[in-house]
Amino acid sequence: GTGKILRLQDEEYRLLKAIFSPQATVKTVMQAFSEEAPDKVEAFLRNTAQMNLLRMPPLETLCCDYHEDICQQIDHNLAQLILEVTQRCNFRCKYCIYNSSYEGNHDFSAANMSWDTAKQAIDYLFAHSAERKNIYLTFYGGEPLLQFDLIKQATLYGGLSICERIGTSPSIGTIAEGVDKDKTIHTYIDDYLAQTKPLCENCWAFNICPMCYAACFDKGGVNIKKKSFACQNCRTHTYLMLGTFCTLMEERPDALEVLDRSVLL
């Protein structure tokens, strides 16, 4: 990423677009364009070389605090394990790489992780995290809750407990101790309600607000500035969604008939 913005002629734009097509190779694209506009291809290659475009600098070293002791860290200080427990998903979000209509889709299957694979991965985590005070086991998909039985089995097998972490909020509990329900209610939820009541009680979006208390905390507790910023985003998003819904009600009410037949589980 050079951060450069280029002004391209039509031929140059078509050439770049063709190069980045997943079905093409640079060689085949260059051959095709060389016959059509050889001078443009030659100028394109010359300019990209002079401006260091479309290239990545060679990786000469790993820059981290412990690169001199990397083998020790890998063998004894493993911090997190992410299990992709399934490639299945029961949602159809158009922006997601798991959706068949997504342009960058690479054909995910309906495969599920087996218990044997999950067990071996957890064994590896414990065998290589002796120096860690806290370790993290997380579940990914697809939609991981479609493999809820496997998640429960993995949690029980490791002698782990569920902890809560949403976004960038601090972890509430650990996988060794779990969530302290009373502490969560009194320290987090009650404090959140008390401090945010003046902000929320007169808000037009109060009854449909998707804001979660865990998104408004940092290590010092409730962060009102963080809450206010998040509220602005929530209100904007909610306003746009309501506008879309009202437009549909006026122009295409038939498109919403499916809601009458829907059941929330």
C-alpha positions as MATLAB code, in Angstrom:
seq = 'GTGKILRLQDEEYRLLKAIFSPQATVKTVMQAFSEEAPDKVEAFLRNTAQMNLLRMPPLETLCCDYHEDICQQIDHNLAQLILEVTQRCNFRCKYCIYNSSYEGNHDFSAANMSWDTAKQAIDYLFAHSAERKNIYLTFYGGEPLLQFDLIKQATLYGGLSICERIGTSPSIGTIAEGVDKDKTIHTYIDDYLAQTKPLCENCWAFNICPMCYAACFDKGGVNIKKKSFACQNCRTHTYLMLGTFCTLMEERPDALEVLDRSVLL';
ca = [
       0.000    0.000    0.000;
       1.755    3.132   -1.244;
      -1.248    5.364   -0.590;
      -0.918    6.860   -4.065;
      -3.950    7.927   -6.091;
      -3.595    7.503   -9.847;
      -5.415    9.180  -12.707;
      -5.854    6.529  -15.396;
      -6.809    6.530  -19.034;
      -9.516    4.119  -20.140;
      -7.029    1.557  -21.449;
      -4.996    1.645  -18.238;
      -8.121    1.230  -16.119;
      -9.247   -1.761  -18.180;
      -5.775   -3.254  -17.905;
      -5.698   -2.941  -14.104;
      -9.232   -4.293  -13.790;
      -8.287   -7.292  -15.914;
      -5.143   -7.958  -13.855;
      -7.134   -8.081  -10.619;
      -9.754  -10.425  -12.044;
      -9.555  -13.764  -10.169;
      -9.827  -15.679  -13.456;
      -6.824  -13.982  -15.082;
      -3.070  -14.173  -14.798;
      -0.715  -11.290  -15.456;
       0.824  -13.199  -18.366;
      -2.453  -13.809  -20.212;
      -3.628  -10.243  -19.608;
      -0.381   -8.775  -20.918;
      -0.511  -10.947  -24.021;
      -4.073   -9.891  -24.786;
      -3.427   -6.180  -24.278;
      -0.097   -6.270  -26.123;
      -1.969   -7.061  -29.320;
      -4.631   -4.425  -28.696;
      -2.554   -1.509  -27.371;
       1.165   -2.382  -27.120;
       2.264    1.198  -26.406;
      -0.133    1.425  -23.453;
       1.148   -1.813  -21.954;
       4.759   -0.709  -22.300;
       4.016    2.656  -20.661;
       2.032    0.954  -17.907;
       4.885   -1.422  -17.055;
       7.421    1.394  -17.096;
       5.349    3.635  -14.805;
       4.542    0.896  -12.299;
       8.247    0.051  -12.020;
       9.262    3.693  -11.557;
       6.574    4.362   -8.924;
       6.988    1.029   -7.092;
       3.349    0.096   -7.648;
       1.780   -3.376   -7.422;
       4.623   -4.769   -5.393;
       5.279   -5.658   -1.778;
       8.619   -5.030   -0.050;
      10.443   -8.228    0.917;
       9.948   -9.460    4.483;
      13.398   -9.287    6.024;
      12.605   -9.698    9.717;
       9.762  -10.217   12.170;
       9.402   -7.158   14.388;
       8.002   -8.044   17.794;
       9.051   -7.796   21.421;
      10.059  -11.439   21.648;
      11.440  -12.235   18.180;
      14.793  -13.182   19.700;
      13.044  -15.864   21.769;
      10.392  -16.859   19.258;
      10.786  -20.636   19.671;
      10.271  -20.391   23.438;
       7.182  -18.248   22.931;
       5.676  -20.632   20.379;
       6.269  -23.691   22.558;
       5.231  -22.292   25.946;
       3.320  -19.002   25.555;
       0.414  -19.729   23.209;
      -2.327  -17.243   24.088;
      -5.357  -18.083   21.971;
      -6.987  -20.869   20.000;
      -9.720  -20.149   17.443;
     -11.744  -23.145   16.304;
     -13.651  -22.845   13.025;
     -16.290  -25.289   14.174;
     -18.401  -25.116   11.012;
     -18.554  -23.565    7.570;
     -22.359  -23.645    7.619;
     -24.402  -20.513    8.235;
     -28.153  -20.006    8.505;
     -27.911  -16.300    7.619;
     -27.611  -14.822    4.139;
     -25.754  -11.549    4.698;
     -24.733  -10.225    1.268;
     -21.511   -8.636    2.550;
     -20.231  -11.873    4.087;
     -17.661  -14.109    2.408;
     -19.845  -17.110    3.267;
     -22.666  -15.873    1.022;
     -22.741  -17.455   -2.433;
     -23.450  -14.057   -4.036;
     -20.371  -12.423   -2.499;
     -17.904  -11.590   -5.310;
     -14.898  -12.787   -3.344;
     -16.553  -16.060   -2.349;
     -14.353  -19.131   -2.514;
     -17.002  -21.829   -2.205;
     -17.380  -22.681    1.467;
     -18.859  -26.063    2.176;
     -21.295  -27.369    4.768;
     -18.470  -29.093    6.636;
     -18.418  -29.333   10.429;
     -15.394  -29.751   12.668;
     -15.235  -33.175   14.268;
     -14.860  -33.651   18.008;
     -11.543  -35.433   17.450;
     -10.103  -32.382   15.660;
     -11.355  -30.006   18.360;
      -9.946  -32.238   21.109;
      -6.505  -32.385   19.482;
      -6.481  -28.602   19.094;
      -7.381  -28.042   22.763;
      -4.698  -30.514   23.838;
      -2.200  -28.551   21.750;
      -3.313  -25.275   23.363;
      -2.751  -26.600   26.878;
       0.554  -28.245   25.939;
       1.961  -24.971   24.580;
       0.654  -22.366   27.040;
       2.432  -23.279   30.288;
       3.724  -19.723   30.774;
       0.345  -18.052   30.203;
      -1.767  -16.810   33.096;
      -4.836  -16.484   30.861;
      -5.581  -18.330   27.633;
      -8.478  -17.814   25.254;
     -10.514  -20.407   23.392;
     -12.907  -18.886   20.859;
     -15.314  -20.372   18.336;
     -15.716  -19.244   14.755;
     -17.715  -20.254   11.695;
     -19.873  -20.017    9.576;
     -22.326  -19.566   12.384;
     -20.631  -21.336   15.321;
     -23.871  -21.765   17.285;
     -24.942  -24.345   14.704;
     -22.292  -26.485   16.381;
     -23.443  -25.670   19.905;
     -23.072  -29.268   21.101;
     -19.430  -29.263   20.008;
     -18.858  -25.924   21.742;
     -20.294  -27.324   24.994;
     -18.225  -30.490   24.662;
     -15.030  -28.516   24.051;
     -15.728  -26.228   27.000;
     -16.364  -29.141   29.348;
     -13.366  -31.108   28.076;
     -10.951  -28.306   28.856;
     -12.447  -27.677   32.285;
     -13.227  -24.190   31.026;
     -15.966  -21.725   31.838;
     -17.768  -19.246   29.623;
     -16.526  -15.670   29.812;
     -17.977  -12.616   28.115;
     -16.269  -10.206   25.798;
     -17.979   -8.033   23.226;
     -16.038   -5.847   20.844;
     -13.158   -4.075   22.560;
     -14.628   -4.256   26.067;
     -12.560   -5.803   28.865;
     -13.160   -9.493   29.442;
     -15.819  -10.162   32.058;
     -14.574  -13.324   33.714;
     -12.006  -15.803   32.451;
     -12.186  -19.262   30.917;
     -10.692  -20.629   34.129;
     -13.166  -18.947   36.510;
     -16.145  -18.100   34.327;
     -18.454  -15.118   34.770;
     -19.315  -13.972   38.287;
     -23.020  -13.318   37.713;
     -23.565  -11.155   40.803;
     -20.437   -9.109   40.122;
     -21.501   -8.621   36.519;
     -24.931   -7.365   37.573;
     -23.723   -5.014   40.310;
     -20.422   -3.798   38.858;
     -21.379   -3.574   35.219;
     -25.111   -3.538   34.548;
     -26.281   -1.508   37.576;
     -23.477    1.021   37.113;
     -24.245    1.219   33.408;
     -27.961    1.853   34.027;
     -27.303    4.508   36.672;
     -24.840    6.512   34.597;
     -26.620    6.214   31.272;
     -30.194    6.882   32.414;
     -29.921   10.673   31.831;
     -28.666    9.980   28.297;
     -31.241    7.366   27.396;
     -34.557    8.196   29.066;
     -35.491   10.941   26.576;
     -33.988    9.283   23.486;
     -36.482    8.566   20.695;
     -34.711    5.262   19.900;
     -34.717    3.979   23.483;
     -37.124    1.063   22.948;
     -35.402   -0.228   19.811;
     -31.798    0.517   20.729;
     -29.400   -2.409   20.142;
     -26.699   -0.968   22.419;
     -25.098   -3.484   24.785;
     -23.604   -2.476   28.133;
     -20.382   -4.369   27.353;
     -19.637   -1.966   24.492;
     -19.445    0.998   26.887;
     -16.727   -0.142   29.263;
     -13.009    0.145   29.511;
     -10.680   -0.862   32.342;
     -11.914    2.033   34.478;
     -15.590    1.093   34.265;
     -18.377    2.866   32.369;
     -16.949    5.234   29.773;
     -19.637    7.844   29.089;
     -17.731    9.329   26.136;
     -17.556    5.879   24.593;
     -21.263    5.435   25.286;
     -22.163    8.786   23.689;
     -20.153    8.032   20.564;
     -21.715    4.582   20.252;
     -25.188    6.073   20.737;
     -24.688    8.460   17.825;
     -23.820    5.550   15.561;
     -26.783    3.516   16.832;
     -29.251    6.357   16.281;
     -27.946    6.986   12.773;
     -28.192    3.305   11.885;
     -31.658    2.972   13.437;
     -32.888    6.105   11.637;
     -31.730    4.735    8.278;
     -33.341    1.351    8.953;
     -36.653    2.975    9.897;
     -36.496    5.115    6.755;
     -35.969    2.032    4.623;
     -38.826    0.236    6.372;
     -41.215    3.182    5.861;
     -40.260    3.441    2.183;
     -41.001   -0.251    1.730;
     -44.344    0.140    3.500;
     -45.305    2.905    1.053;
     -43.871    1.560   -2.203;
     -43.547   -2.225   -1.839;
     -45.696   -3.478    1.053;
     -45.729   -6.922   -0.572;
     -41.999   -7.229    0.147;
     -42.774   -7.211    3.878;
     -45.423   -9.930    3.783;
     -42.764  -12.474    4.671;
     -42.576  -10.876    8.141;
     -46.153  -11.962    8.838;
     -45.123  -15.552    8.249;
     -41.911  -15.361   10.289;
     -41.439  -16.933   13.690;
     -38.687  -15.910   16.100;
     -37.031  -18.895   17.755;
];
